[in-house]
Amino acid sequence: MLTIGKLSDAAGVKVTTIRYYEQIGLLPGAERSAGNQRLYARTAQDRLAFIRHARELGFTLEAIRDLLGLTDRPDQSCAEVDAIARAQLHAVQGRIARLKALEAELERMVDHCAGGTVADCRVVQVLGNHKHCAADHGRDLHGVSE
Amino acid sequence: MLTIGKLSDAAGVKVTTIRYYEQIGLLPGAERSAGNQRLYARTAQDRLAFIRHARELGFTLEAIRDLLGLTDRPDQSCAEVDAIARAQLHAVQGRIARLKALEAELERMVDHCAGGTVADCRVVQVLGNHKHCAADHGRDLHGVSE
DNA sequence: CTAATGTCTCTAGCAACTAGAGGTTCAAGA
DNA sequence: TCTTGAACCTCTAGTTGCTAGAGACATTAG
């Protein structure tokens, strides 16, 4: 049995984050010691590592919740798991594409800055006037964490 | 003079967002009509377009606040403006690099999924065991909006 | 004049945590 | 055994950049 601190070290997830995951139902409530402190079995470490890794790959907690639900029924077809992963891949690819457009425009802005005064600054001009702008940005909120 | 709704349409920024920008001090408080409704001059439209465009390029509101402060003093050197833009460029490039690593790993996962049961699913295996994973992900929070 | 639309303020909510207050429990050393 | 200090507990509030809703007032078209 691990205390929450040990589990935190073992899985590389902060103590507060573990409690948060429990609170939102991503981790089951832990056993408690006589003094009300959480005690975890090794399986908790695996589950937490799974969550952490999926977070690193940019899956939302909602997607992870679904994935965990699916891994709890290992006999099922993995089509759904696959679909979630593919959706995530597409999202990542979309974000890359948009970020590359932004990168190109930022580079253009920065490269054309002659180093004069703010009034003549290319960066300010581009930001202030959309006509100076080449890219047409799509719409998307929030990138991938960690 | 524009009402907030006209300004919203003109600048492509939602009414509630305009009020939010005023609240956090990004836009100055507007004039008011006899009935207490906000009235804006054309300059507000420019400022708002500037903010919107900078947001599209991924600048944080804090960075935009700095940029706006600098554009209010147009005689100064544009070195600071340049520095902010370059920092943003670097941030975007870093995010692209990390997303590409994620993309590669997601592709590997998805490509190796044989379509069997969840128990045998490559995706689940990779997520559950960090050793099956090639990339070493850096740490970073939050991508670029819109 | 009335009805519809626009606007006002204020509060609360979203993701995915993080930080802090104020108190309890545990493990180790004297 | 006592004491110190670290780790733990719960609860609340803060972060970013908005969005949504309630309930009330203003404006405008017909």
Short mmCIF file of C-alpha atoms (C1' of nucleotides) in Angstrom, two decimals:
data_model
loop_
_atom_site.label_atom_id
_atom_site.label_comp_id
_atom_site.label_asym_id
_atom_site.label_seq_id
_atom_site.Cartn_x
_atom_site.Cartn_y
_atom_site.Cartn_z
CA MET A 1 0.00 0.00 0.00
CA LEU A 2 1.20 3.43 -0.94
CA THR A 3 0.48 6.75 0.63
CA ILE A 4 -0.58 9.48 -1.72
CA GLY A 5 2.91 10.99 -1.58
CA LYS A 6 4.57 7.74 -2.60
CA LEU A 7 2.05 7.23 -5.35
CA SER A 8 2.70 10.76 -6.50
CA ASP A 9 6.44 10.10 -6.74
CA ALA A 10 5.94 6.73 -8.37
CA ALA A 11 3.55 7.96 -11.05
CA GLY A 12 4.94 11.44 -11.57
CA VAL A 13 1.63 13.11 -10.81
CA LYS A 14 1.31 15.73 -8.13
CA VAL A 15 -0.47 14.94 -4.89
CA THR A 16 -3.05 17.65 -5.43
CA THR A 17 -3.69 16.42 -8.93
CA ILE A 18 -4.32 12.89 -7.66
CA ARG A 19 -6.90 14.21 -5.23
CA TYR A 20 -8.41 16.23 -8.04
CA TYR A 21 -8.67 13.14 -10.23
CA GLU A 22 -10.42 11.34 -7.41
CA GLN A 23 -12.77 14.27 -6.96
CA ILE A 24 -13.84 14.25 -10.59
CA GLY A 25 -14.21 10.47 -10.59
CA LEU A 26 -11.24 9.58 -12.75
CA LEU A 27 -9.71 7.59 -9.92
CA PRO A 28 -11.86 5.57 -7.54
CA GLY A 29 -11.91 6.68 -3.92
CA ALA A 30 -8.93 5.17 -2.12
CA GLU A 31 -8.93 3.07 0.99
CA ARG A 32 -8.20 5.02 4.12
CA SER A 33 -5.88 4.43 7.04
CA ALA A 34 -7.12 4.61 10.64
CA GLY A 35 -6.20 8.28 10.53
CA ASN A 36 -8.15 8.93 7.31
CA GLN A 37 -5.19 9.04 4.99
CA ARG A 38 -5.46 7.59 1.50
CA LEU A 39 -3.86 4.22 0.81
CA TYR A 40 -3.35 2.94 -2.71
CA ALA A 41 -2.70 -0.47 -4.25
CA ARG A 42 -0.24 -0.90 -7.12
CA THR A 43 -3.08 -0.93 -9.61
CA ALA A 44 -3.68 2.71 -8.82
CA GLN A 45 -0.17 3.41 -9.99
CA ASP A 46 -0.88 1.80 -13.36
CA ARG A 47 -4.10 3.68 -13.77
CA LEU A 48 -2.43 6.93 -12.89
CA ALA A 49 0.45 6.27 -15.28
CA PHE A 50 -2.10 5.62 -17.99
CA ILE A 51 -3.80 8.92 -17.28
CA ARG A 52 -0.54 10.80 -17.17
CA HIS A 53 0.66 9.35 -20.42
CA ALA A 54 -2.60 10.06 -22.16
CA ARG A 55 -2.51 13.63 -20.87
CA GLU A 56 1.01 13.99 -22.26
CA LEU A 57 -0.39 12.88 -25.58
CA GLY A 58 -2.97 15.62 -25.36
CA PHE A 59 -6.08 13.58 -24.59
CA THR A 60 -8.67 15.51 -22.61
CA LEU A 61 -9.79 14.16 -19.28
CA GLU A 62 -13.11 13.35 -20.90
CA ALA A 63 -11.40 11.24 -23.56
CA ILE A 64 -9.33 9.58 -20.86
CA ARG A 65 -12.46 8.84 -18.90
CA ASP A 66 -13.82 7.06 -21.98
CA LEU A 67 -10.57 5.20 -22.56
CA LEU A 68 -10.48 4.03 -18.96
CA GLY A 69 -14.06 2.85 -19.24
CA LEU A 70 -13.09 0.81 -22.27
CA THR A 71 -10.01 -0.72 -20.69
CA ASP A 72 -12.23 -1.92 -17.88
CA ARG A 73 -13.94 -4.18 -20.46
CA PRO A 74 -10.92 -5.78 -22.17
CA ASP A 75 -12.92 -8.34 -24.15
CA GLN A 76 -14.61 -5.74 -26.30
CA SER A 77 -13.44 -4.74 -29.72
CA CYS A 78 -10.92 -1.97 -29.66
CA ALA A 79 -12.68 -0.01 -32.38
CA GLU A 80 -13.75 2.69 -29.97
CA VAL A 81 -10.29 3.02 -28.49
CA ASP A 82 -8.97 3.34 -31.98
CA ALA A 83 -11.55 5.98 -32.84
CA ILE A 84 -10.63 8.09 -29.83
CA ALA A 85 -6.95 7.87 -30.69
CA ARG A 86 -7.61 8.76 -34.31
CA ALA A 87 -9.73 11.71 -33.29
CA GLN A 88 -6.90 12.89 -31.11
CA LEU A 89 -4.46 12.44 -33.98
CA HIS A 90 -6.64 14.54 -36.23
CA ALA A 91 -6.96 17.23 -33.62
CA VAL A 92 -3.20 17.34 -33.20
CA GLN A 93 -2.67 17.52 -36.94
CA GLY A 94 -5.15 20.36 -37.21
CA ARG A 95 -3.37 22.26 -34.49
CA ILE A 96 -0.03 21.74 -36.15
CA ALA A 97 -1.38 23.12 -39.41
CA ARG A 98 -2.78 26.20 -37.75
CA LEU A 99 0.33 26.79 -35.70
CA LYS A 100 2.43 26.58 -38.85
CA ALA A 101 0.34 29.29 -40.45
CA LEU A 102 0.84 31.41 -37.35
CA GLU A 103 4.54 30.67 -37.39
CA ALA A 104 4.82 31.82 -41.00
CA GLU A 105 3.04 35.04 -40.26
CA LEU A 106 5.02 35.76 -37.11
CA GLU A 107 8.21 35.15 -39.05
CA ARG A 108 7.11 37.52 -41.77
CA MET A 109 6.31 40.15 -39.19
CA VAL A 110 9.55 39.78 -37.30
CA ASP A 111 11.71 39.58 -40.41
CA HIS A 112 10.30 42.77 -41.83
CA CYS A 113 10.81 44.77 -38.69
CA ALA A 114 13.48 47.29 -39.56
CA GLY A 115 14.21 48.25 -35.98
CA GLY A 116 12.93 51.82 -36.13
CA THR A 117 10.27 53.36 -33.93
CA VAL A 118 7.04 51.80 -32.83
CA ALA A 119 5.13 53.98 -35.29
CA ASP A 120 6.90 52.32 -38.22
CA CYS A 121 7.00 48.86 -36.72
CA ARG A 122 5.96 46.18 -39.10
CA VAL A 123 4.69 44.04 -36.25
CA VAL A 124 2.34 46.77 -35.11
CA GLN A 125 1.22 47.41 -38.65
CA VAL A 126 0.39 43.81 -39.30
CA LEU A 127 -1.45 43.46 -36.03
CA GLY A 128 -3.40 46.62 -36.62
CA ASN A 129 -4.38 45.98 -40.19
CA HIS A 130 -5.63 42.65 -41.30
CA LYS A 131 -4.86 43.48 -44.92
CA HIS A 132 -1.16 43.21 -44.18
CA CYS A 133 -1.78 39.67 -43.22
CA ALA A 134 -1.33 36.68 -45.48
CA ALA A 135 -2.71 33.77 -43.52
CA ASP A 136 -6.35 32.97 -43.10
CA HIS A 137 -6.53 31.43 -39.69
CA GLY A 138 -9.00 28.77 -38.87
CA ARG A 139 -10.73 28.70 -35.55
CA ASP A 140 -9.69 26.46 -32.75
CA LEU A 141 -9.47 26.69 -29.03
CA HIS A 142 -6.79 25.35 -26.80
CA GLY A 143 -3.85 23.26 -27.72
CA VAL A 144 -2.45 20.15 -26.21
CA SER A 145 -1.20 20.22 -22.67
CA GLU A 146 2.19 19.22 -21.38
CA MET B 1 -20.47 56.66 -32.58
CA LEU B 2 -21.12 52.95 -32.45
CA THR B 3 -23.15 50.97 -30.01
CA ILE B 4 -21.47 47.92 -28.57
CA GLY B 5 -23.41 45.70 -30.94
CA LYS B 6 -22.28 47.61 -34.04
CA LEU B 7 -18.72 47.61 -32.77
CA SER B 8 -19.01 43.90 -32.17
CA ASP B 9 -20.11 43.30 -35.76
CA ALA B 10 -17.52 45.67 -37.16
CA ALA B 11 -14.59 44.17 -35.29
CA GLY B 12 -15.71 40.56 -35.21
CA VAL B 13 -15.51 40.37 -31.43
CA LYS B 14 -18.49 39.35 -29.35
CA VAL B 15 -20.34 41.87 -27.25
CA THR B 16 -19.64 40.04 -24.04
CA THR B 17 -15.98 39.82 -24.94
CA ILE B 18 -15.79 43.57 -25.50
CA ARG B 19 -17.27 44.17 -22.08
CA TYR B 20 -14.79 41.66 -20.67
CA TYR B 21 -11.89 43.51 -22.29
CA GLU B 22 -13.10 46.73 -20.75
CA GLN B 23 -13.41 45.05 -17.39
CA ILE B 24 -9.82 43.84 -17.40
CA GLY B 25 -8.58 47.20 -18.63
CA LEU B 26 -7.62 46.24 -22.16
CA LEU B 27 -10.11 48.72 -23.56
CA PRO B 28 -10.76 52.08 -21.91
CA GLY B 29 -14.19 52.67 -20.47
CA ALA B 30 -16.51 53.88 -23.22
CA GLU B 31 -18.61 56.97 -23.29
CA ARG B 32 -22.20 56.39 -22.29
CA SER B 33 -25.50 57.45 -23.79
CA ALA B 34 -28.18 59.15 -21.72
CA GLY B 35 -29.52 55.68 -21.04
CA ASN B 36 -26.13 54.36 -19.87
CA GLN B 37 -25.30 52.40 -23.01
CA ARG B 38 -21.74 52.30 -24.29
CA LEU B 39 -20.82 54.46 -27.27
CA TYR B 40 -17.60 53.94 -29.17
CA ALA B 41 -15.54 56.05 -31.55
CA ARG B 42 -13.90 54.52 -34.62
CA THR B 43 -10.57 54.33 -32.80
CA ALA B 44 -12.08 51.68 -30.55
CA GLN B 45 -12.67 49.59 -33.63
CA ASP B 46 -8.98 49.78 -34.56
CA ARG B 47 -7.89 48.89 -31.07
CA LEU B 48 -10.27 45.98 -30.98
CA ALA B 49 -9.13 44.75 -34.39
CA PHE B 50 -5.57 44.90 -33.14
CA ILE B 51 -6.47 42.82 -30.10
CA ARG B 52 -8.40 40.34 -32.15
CA HIS B 53 -5.64 39.87 -34.64
CA ALA B 54 -3.03 39.47 -31.94
CA ARG B 55 -5.23 36.87 -30.25
CA GLU B 56 -5.51 35.01 -33.53
CA LEU B 57 -1.74 34.97 -33.63
CA GLY B 58 -1.71 33.43 -30.20
CA PHE B 59 -0.56 36.37 -28.09
CA THR B 60 -1.81 36.24 -24.53
CA LEU B 61 -3.87 39.13 -23.23
CA GLU B 62 -0.92 40.08 -21.07
CA ALA B 63 1.33 40.32 -24.12
CA ILE B 64 -1.35 42.30 -25.92
CA ARG B 65 -1.60 44.64 -22.98
CA ASP B 66 2.13 45.27 -23.30
CA LEU B 67 1.90 45.75 -27.06
CA LEU B 68 -0.94 48.23 -26.68
CA GLY B 69 1.05 50.12 -24.08
CA LEU B 70 3.92 50.37 -26.56
CA THR B 71 1.77 51.50 -29.46
CA ASP B 72 0.54 54.30 -27.26
CA ARG B 73 4.09 55.69 -27.37
CA PRO B 74 4.86 55.50 -31.10
CA ASP B 75 8.12 57.47 -30.91
CA GLN B 76 9.89 54.80 -28.95
CA SER B 77 12.12 52.19 -30.44
CA CYS B 78 10.25 49.11 -31.49
CA ALA B 79 12.76 46.79 -29.84
CA GLU B 80 10.29 45.74 -27.19
CA VAL B 81 7.56 45.10 -29.70
CA ASP B 82 9.99 43.01 -31.62
CA ALA B 83 10.99 41.09 -28.52
CA ILE B 84 7.39 40.25 -27.69
CA ALA B 85 6.75 39.07 -31.23
CA ARG B 86 9.91 36.99 -31.22
CA ALA B 87 8.99 35.43 -27.90
CA GLN B 88 5.63 34.53 -29.37
CA LEU B 89 7.31 33.06 -32.42
CA HIS B 90 9.53 30.93 -30.22
CA ALA B 91 6.59 29.75 -28.19
CA VAL B 92 4.73 28.77 -31.34
CA GLN B 93 7.76 26.94 -32.70
CA GLY B 94 8.15 25.07 -29.44
CA ARG B 95 4.52 24.02 -29.53
CA ILE B 96 4.84 22.84 -33.10
CA ALA B 97 7.84 20.72 -32.20
CA ARG B 98 6.06 19.10 -29.31
CA LEU B 99 2.90 18.53 -31.27
CA LYS B 100 4.90 16.86 -34.02
CA ALA B 101 6.36 14.44 -31.49
CA LEU B 102 2.86 13.71 -30.27
CA GLU B 103 1.65 13.28 -33.81
CA ALA B 104 4.38 10.74 -34.53
CA GLU B 105 3.54 8.75 -31.45
CA LEU B 106 -0.18 8.84 -32.07
CA GLU B 107 0.43 7.66 -35.61
CA ARG B 108 2.58 4.81 -34.38
CA MET B 109 -0.11 3.82 -31.93
CA VAL B 110 -2.91 3.96 -34.42
CA ASP B 111 -0.98 2.24 -37.20
CA HIS B 112 -0.10 -0.69 -35.00
CA CYS B 113 -3.61 -1.29 -33.81
CA ALA B 114 -4.60 -4.62 -35.31
CA GLY B 115 -8.31 -4.22 -34.62
CA GLY B 116 -8.66 -6.99 -32.06
CA THR B 117 -9.98 -6.65 -28.52
CA VAL B 118 -9.24 -3.91 -26.06
CA ALA B 119 -6.94 -6.24 -24.15
CA ASP B 120 -4.62 -6.51 -27.14
CA CYS B 121 -4.98 -2.94 -28.27
CA ARG B 122 -1.75 -1.28 -29.09
CA VAL B 123 -3.15 2.10 -28.11
CA VAL B 124 -3.99 0.90 -24.65
CA GLN B 125 -0.62 -0.79 -24.32
CA VAL B 126 1.28 2.31 -25.25
CA LEU B 127 -0.76 4.47 -22.95
CA GLY B 128 -0.36 2.06 -20.09
CA ASN B 129 3.34 1.47 -20.45
CA HIS B 130 5.73 4.28 -21.02
CA LYS B 131 8.39 1.89 -22.30
CA HIS B 132 6.34 1.33 -25.45
CA CYS B 133 6.71 5.00 -26.14
CA ALA B 134 9.35 6.56 -28.32
CA ALA B 135 8.94 10.27 -27.81
CA ASP B 136 10.26 12.22 -24.88
CA HIS B 137 7.75 14.97 -24.41
CA GLY B 138 8.71 18.34 -23.10
CA ARG B 139 6.48 20.21 -20.76
CA ASP B 140 4.25 23.00 -21.82
CA LEU B 141 0.81 24.20 -20.99
CA HIS B 142 -1.80 25.58 -23.29
CA GLY B 143 -1.63 26.13 -26.96
CA VAL B 144 -2.64 29.03 -29.08
CA SER B 145 -6.23 30.13 -29.20
CA GLU B 146 -8.50 30.60 -32.16
"C1'" DC C 1 -47.86 52.85 -28.07
"C1'" DT C 2 -46.26 48.56 -28.05
"C1'" DA C 3 -43.43 44.79 -29.04
"C1'" DA C 4 -39.08 43.24 -30.19
"C1'" DT C 5 -34.58 43.68 -29.86
"C1'" DG C 6 -30.51 45.53 -27.73
"C1'" DT C 7 -28.21 46.72 -23.75
"C1'" DC C 8 -27.14 46.96 -18.71
"C1'" DT C 9 -24.94 44.64 -14.33
"C1'" DC C 10 -23.90 40.74 -11.85
"C1'" DT C 11 -22.92 36.03 -11.02
"C1'" DA C 12 -21.46 31.56 -12.19
"C1'" DG C 13 -19.46 28.23 -15.27
"C1'" DC C 14 -15.82 25.82 -18.59
"C1'" DA C 15 -10.77 22.95 -18.53
"C1'" DA C 16 -7.40 21.21 -15.70
"C1'" DC C 17 -5.42 22.07 -12.48
"C1'" DT C 18 -2.58 25.03 -8.51
"C1'" DA C 19 -2.09 27.44 -4.18
"C1'" DG C 20 -3.23 28.49 0.34
"C1'" DA C 21 -5.45 28.27 5.04
"C1'" DG C 22 -5.97 25.87 9.03
"C1'" DG C 23 -5.97 21.55 11.11
"C1'" DT C 24 -4.61 16.29 11.82
"C1'" DT C 25 -1.63 12.16 11.51
"C1'" DC C 26 2.50 9.78 11.15
"C1'" DA C 27 7.43 8.38 11.60
"C1'" DA C 28 11.74 9.15 13.62
"C1'" DG C 29 14.90 10.88 16.96
"C1'" DA C 30 16.09 12.37 21.98
"C1'" DT D 1 7.41 8.75 25.94
"C1'" DC D 2 7.52 13.01 24.01
"C1'" DT D 3 8.36 16.07 20.43
"C1'" DT D 4 9.35 17.82 16.23
"C1'" DG D 5 8.58 18.17 11.42
"C1'" DA D 6 7.02 16.31 7.34
"C1'" DA D 7 3.22 14.56 5.14
"C1'" DC D 8 -1.50 14.39 5.06
"C1'" DC D 9 -6.56 16.05 5.49
"C1'" DT D 10 -10.63 19.27 3.73
"C1'" DC D 11 -12.18 23.34 1.82
"C1'" DT D 12 -12.00 27.50 -0.76
"C1'" DA D 13 -10.39 30.43 -4.22
"C1'" DG D 14 -7.36 31.57 -8.01
"C1'" DT D 15 -5.59 30.86 -12.89
"C1'" DT D 16 -6.84 32.15 -18.55
"C1'" DG D 17 -10.01 33.85 -21.75
"C1'" DC D 18 -13.78 33.96 -22.23
"C1'" DT D 19 -19.28 32.31 -22.38
"C1'" DA D 20 -23.99 31.86 -20.57
"C1'" DG D 21 -27.75 33.19 -17.93
"C1'" DA D 22 -30.89 36.12 -14.87
"C1'" DG D 23 -33.49 40.04 -14.35
"C1'" DA D 24 -33.95 44.83 -15.45
"C1'" DC D 25 -33.67 49.01 -18.42
"C1'" DA D 26 -33.10 51.47 -23.29
"C1'" DT D 27 -33.94 51.98 -27.93
"C1'" DT D 28 -36.16 51.56 -32.26
"C1'" DA D 29 -39.49 49.93 -35.92
"C1'" DG D 30 -44.02 49.60 -37.08
#
